């Protein structure tokens, strides 16, 4: 049965994740420490995996398509703003995913969403550390 609220939340998560990947790409441009670059690269790969998982959940539950958004490159002077946006998006995605879990009856889908929440919390913690380090 089609639930437009679930569909809207899944679409919102995919779009926000896509924007988040774009911000990680931009953040990566300014990091010089090899270990920090590797952490950002790994987070970005996990975010792409989350997008794939969420699109699969969306297709399975609703049978639709989700479009992604990409933005233009940033300039150095707005670097801190993008870190702040990454933190905001990570925490907002966690909040949205938690509320979505309450409406999904399928245990396998809920487990996948819990997996995404755990990764996103770790991502937020790492980026908050980087925010203190680089801003």
PDB file of C-alpha atoms in Angstrom:
ATOM      1  CA  UNK A   1       0.000   0.000   0.000  1.00  0.00           C
ATOM      2  CA  UNK A   2       1.365   3.407  -0.980  1.00  0.00           C
ATOM      3  CA  UNK A   3       1.998   5.732   1.957  1.00  0.00           C
ATOM      4  CA  UNK A   4       2.766   9.265   0.737  1.00  0.00           C
ATOM      5  CA  UNK A   5       4.306  10.278   4.090  1.00  0.00           C
ATOM      6  CA  UNK A   6       6.805   7.425   3.934  1.00  0.00           C
ATOM      7  CA  UNK A   7       7.488   8.247   0.291  1.00  0.00           C
ATOM      8  CA  UNK A   8       8.116  11.902   1.120  1.00  0.00           C
ATOM      9  CA  UNK A   9      10.482  11.013   3.972  1.00  0.00           C
ATOM     10  CA  UNK A  10      12.433   8.548   1.832  1.00  0.00           C
ATOM     11  CA  UNK A  11      12.685  11.109  -0.970  1.00  0.00           C
ATOM     12  CA  UNK A  12      13.866  13.733   1.502  1.00  0.00           C
ATOM     13  CA  UNK A  13      16.512  11.367   2.864  1.00  0.00           C
ATOM     14  CA  UNK A  14      17.870  10.532  -0.598  1.00  0.00           C
ATOM     15  CA  UNK A  15      17.993  14.164  -1.688  1.00  0.00           C
ATOM     16  CA  UNK A  16      19.692  15.212   1.574  1.00  0.00           C
ATOM     17  CA  UNK A  17      22.169  12.341   1.299  1.00  0.00           C
ATOM     18  CA  UNK A  18      23.014  13.391  -2.248  1.00  0.00           C
ATOM     19  CA  UNK A  19      23.580  16.979  -1.153  1.00  0.00           C
ATOM     20  CA  UNK A  20      25.672  15.658   1.732  1.00  0.00           C
ATOM     21  CA  UNK A  21      27.914  13.687  -0.660  1.00  0.00           C
ATOM     22  CA  UNK A  22      28.420  16.875  -2.634  1.00  0.00           C
ATOM     23  CA  UNK A  23      29.439  18.742   0.527  1.00  0.00           C
ATOM     24  CA  UNK A  24      31.858  15.961   1.444  1.00  0.00           C
ATOM     25  CA  UNK A  25      33.399  16.291  -2.034  1.00  0.00           C
ATOM     26  CA  UNK A  26      33.901  19.991  -1.434  1.00  0.00           C
ATOM     27  CA  UNK A  27      35.226  19.478   2.085  1.00  0.00           C
ATOM     28  CA  UNK A  28      37.695  16.918   0.740  1.00  0.00           C
ATOM     29  CA  UNK A  29      39.206  19.573  -1.572  1.00  0.00           C
ATOM     30  CA  UNK A  30      40.505  21.559   1.388  1.00  0.00           C
ATOM     31  CA  UNK A  31      41.829  18.814   3.644  1.00  0.00           C
ATOM     32  CA  UNK A  32      45.578  18.277   3.393  1.00  0.00           C
ATOM     33  CA  UNK A  33      46.240  15.706   6.135  1.00  0.00           C
ATOM     34  CA  UNK A  34      46.376  12.246   4.528  1.00  0.00           C
ATOM     35  CA  UNK A  35      44.586  10.468   7.400  1.00  0.00           C
ATOM     36  CA  UNK A  36      41.798  13.066   7.494  1.00  0.00           C
ATOM     37  CA  UNK A  37      41.372  12.814   3.712  1.00  0.00           C
ATOM     38  CA  UNK A  38      41.057   9.039   4.009  1.00  0.00           C
ATOM     39  CA  UNK A  39      38.332   9.352   6.680  1.00  0.00           C
ATOM     40  CA  UNK A  40      36.363  11.796   4.521  1.00  0.00           C
ATOM     41  CA  UNK A  41      36.756   9.488   1.504  1.00  0.00           C
ATOM     42  CA  UNK A  42      35.436   6.518   3.526  1.00  0.00           C
ATOM     43  CA  UNK A  43      32.495   8.538   4.861  1.00  0.00           C
ATOM     44  CA  UNK A  44      31.654   9.634   1.308  1.00  0.00           C
ATOM     45  CA  UNK A  45      31.663   5.995   0.145  1.00  0.00           C
ATOM     46  CA  UNK A  46      29.351   5.030   3.012  1.00  0.00           C
ATOM     47  CA  UNK A  47      27.002   7.889   2.124  1.00  0.00           C
ATOM     48  CA  UNK A  48      26.847   6.649  -1.476  1.00  0.00           C
ATOM     49  CA  UNK A  49      26.027   3.172  -0.126  1.00  0.00           C
ATOM     50  CA  UNK A  50      23.255   4.730   1.994  1.00  0.00           C
ATOM     51  CA  UNK A  51      21.823   6.456  -1.094  1.00  0.00           C
ATOM     52  CA  UNK A  52      21.741   3.128  -2.911  1.00  0.00           C
ATOM     53  CA  UNK A  53      20.088   1.425   0.075  1.00  0.00           C
ATOM     54  CA  UNK A  54      17.477   4.181   0.459  1.00  0.00           C
ATOM     55  CA  UNK A  55      16.675   4.136  -3.254  1.00  0.00           C
ATOM     56  CA  UNK A  56      16.240   0.367  -3.064  1.00  0.00           C
ATOM     57  CA  UNK A  57      13.936   0.737  -0.042  1.00  0.00           C
ATOM     58  CA  UNK A  58      11.990   3.449  -1.860  1.00  0.00           C
ATOM     59  CA  UNK A  59      11.598   1.297  -4.978  1.00  0.00           C
ATOM     60  CA  UNK A  60      10.607  -1.730  -2.920  1.00  0.00           C
ATOM     61  CA  UNK A  61       8.049   0.119  -0.796  1.00  0.00           C
ATOM     62  CA  UNK A  62       6.663   2.661  -3.237  1.00  0.00           C
ATOM     63  CA  UNK A  63       7.814   1.628  -6.683  1.00  0.00           C
ATOM     64  CA  UNK A  64       9.099   5.033  -7.685  1.00  0.00           C
ATOM     65  CA  UNK A  65      12.234   6.943  -8.574  1.00  0.00           C
ATOM     66  CA  UNK A  66      14.118   9.565  -6.563  1.00  0.00           C
ATOM     67  CA  UNK A  67      16.035  12.305  -8.315  1.00  0.00           C
ATOM     68  CA  UNK A  68      19.339  13.610  -6.992  1.00  0.00           C
ATOM     69  CA  UNK A  69      20.536  17.208  -6.689  1.00  0.00           C
ATOM     70  CA  UNK A  70      24.019  18.516  -7.406  1.00  0.00           C
ATOM     71  CA  UNK A  71      25.294  22.033  -6.783  1.00  0.00           C
ATOM     72  CA  UNK A  72      28.212  24.080  -8.121  1.00  0.00           C
ATOM     73  CA  UNK A  73      31.701  24.106  -6.633  1.00  0.00           C
ATOM     74  CA  UNK A  74      32.345  26.245  -3.563  1.00  0.00           C
ATOM     75  CA  UNK A  75      34.934  28.893  -2.897  1.00  0.00           C
ATOM     76  CA  UNK A  76      37.417  28.743  -0.043  1.00  0.00           C
ATOM     77  CA  UNK A  77      35.731  31.566   1.909  1.00  0.00           C
ATOM     78  CA  UNK A  78      32.559  29.528   2.517  1.00  0.00           C
ATOM     79  CA  UNK A  79      34.395  26.440   3.758  1.00  0.00           C
ATOM     80  CA  UNK A  80      33.084  26.703   7.356  1.00  0.00           C
ATOM     81  CA  UNK A  81      29.527  27.145   6.151  1.00  0.00           C
ATOM     82  CA  UNK A  82      29.714  23.855   4.315  1.00  0.00           C
ATOM     83  CA  UNK A  83      31.057  22.065   7.354  1.00  0.00           C
ATOM     84  CA  UNK A  84      28.119  23.494   9.299  1.00  0.00           C
ATOM     85  CA  UNK A  85      25.734  22.322   6.568  1.00  0.00           C
ATOM     86  CA  UNK A  86      27.251  18.842   6.697  1.00  0.00           C
ATOM     87  CA  UNK A  87      26.672  18.716  10.457  1.00  0.00           C
ATOM     88  CA  UNK A  88      23.131  20.022  10.038  1.00  0.00           C
ATOM     89  CA  UNK A  89      22.300  17.532   7.290  1.00  0.00           C
ATOM     90  CA  UNK A  90      23.780  14.565   9.139  1.00  0.00           C
ATOM     91  CA  UNK A  91      21.758  15.354  12.273  1.00  0.00           C
ATOM     92  CA  UNK A  92      18.612  16.117  10.264  1.00  0.00           C
ATOM     93  CA  UNK A  93      18.959  12.851   8.334  1.00  0.00           C
ATOM     94  CA  UNK A  94      19.347  10.955  11.616  1.00  0.00           C
ATOM     95  CA  UNK A  95      16.190  12.600  12.966  1.00  0.00           C
ATOM     96  CA  UNK A  96      14.192  11.889   9.795  1.00  0.00           C
ATOM     97  CA  UNK A  97      15.402   8.286   9.619  1.00  0.00           C
ATOM     98  CA  UNK A  98      14.464   7.691  13.268  1.00  0.00           C
ATOM     99  CA  UNK A  99      10.944   8.963  12.634  1.00  0.00           C
ATOM    100  CA  UNK A 100      10.695   6.829   9.499  1.00  0.00           C
ATOM    101  CA  UNK A 101      11.633   3.663  11.401  1.00  0.00           C
ATOM    102  CA  UNK A 102       8.475   4.031  13.488  1.00  0.00           C
ATOM    103  CA  UNK A 103       6.292   3.829  10.367  1.00  0.00           C
ATOM    104  CA  UNK A 104       7.976   0.918   8.559  1.00  0.00           C
ATOM    105  CA  UNK A 105       6.515  -2.519   9.345  1.00  0.00           C
ATOM    106  CA  UNK A 106       9.187  -4.603   7.544  1.00  0.00           C
ATOM    107  CA  UNK A 107      11.921  -5.690   9.995  1.00  0.00           C
ATOM    108  CA  UNK A 108      14.608  -5.954   7.281  1.00  0.00           C
ATOM    109  CA  UNK A 109      13.961  -2.386   6.172  1.00  0.00           C
ATOM    110  CA  UNK A 110      14.030  -1.153   9.776  1.00  0.00           C
ATOM    111  CA  UNK A 111      17.374  -2.927  10.299  1.00  0.00           C
ATOM    112  CA  UNK A 112      18.761  -1.231   7.184  1.00  0.00           C
ATOM    113  CA  UNK A 113      17.602   2.134   8.494  1.00  0.00           C
ATOM    114  CA  UNK A 114      19.223   1.445  11.886  1.00  0.00           C
ATOM    115  CA  UNK A 115      22.459   0.673  10.042  1.00  0.00           C
ATOM    116  CA  UNK A 116      22.252   4.044   8.270  1.00  0.00           C
ATOM    117  CA  UNK A 117      21.574   5.878  11.554  1.00  0.00           C
ATOM    118  CA  UNK A 118      24.629   4.291  13.192  1.00  0.00           C
ATOM    119  CA  UNK A 119      26.881   5.315  10.298  1.00  0.00           C
ATOM    120  CA  UNK A 120      25.440   8.817  10.192  1.00  0.00           C
ATOM    121  CA  UNK A 121      25.990   9.349  13.909  1.00  0.00           C
ATOM    122  CA  UNK A 122      29.617   8.331  13.485  1.00  0.00           C
ATOM    123  CA  UNK A 123      29.924  10.669  10.474  1.00  0.00           C
ATOM    124  CA  UNK A 124      28.513  13.559  12.495  1.00  0.00           C
ATOM    125  CA  UNK A 125      30.958  12.893  15.337  1.00  0.00           C
ATOM    126  CA  UNK A 126      33.925  12.858  12.944  1.00  0.00           C
ATOM    127  CA  UNK A 127      32.836  16.049  11.183  1.00  0.00           C
ATOM    128  CA  UNK A 128      32.292  17.851  14.487  1.00  0.00           C
ATOM    129  CA  UNK A 129      35.868  16.913  15.381  1.00  0.00           C
ATOM    130  CA  UNK A 130      37.059  18.218  11.977  1.00  0.00           C
ATOM    131  CA  UNK A 131      35.020  21.382  12.438  1.00  0.00           C
ATOM    132  CA  UNK A 132      36.961  22.129  15.628  1.00  0.00           C
ATOM    133  CA  UNK A 133      40.216  21.203  13.911  1.00  0.00           C
ATOM    134  CA  UNK A 134      39.834  23.153  10.646  1.00  0.00           C
ATOM    135  CA  UNK A 135      37.669  26.166  11.441  1.00  0.00           C
TER     136      UNK A 135
END
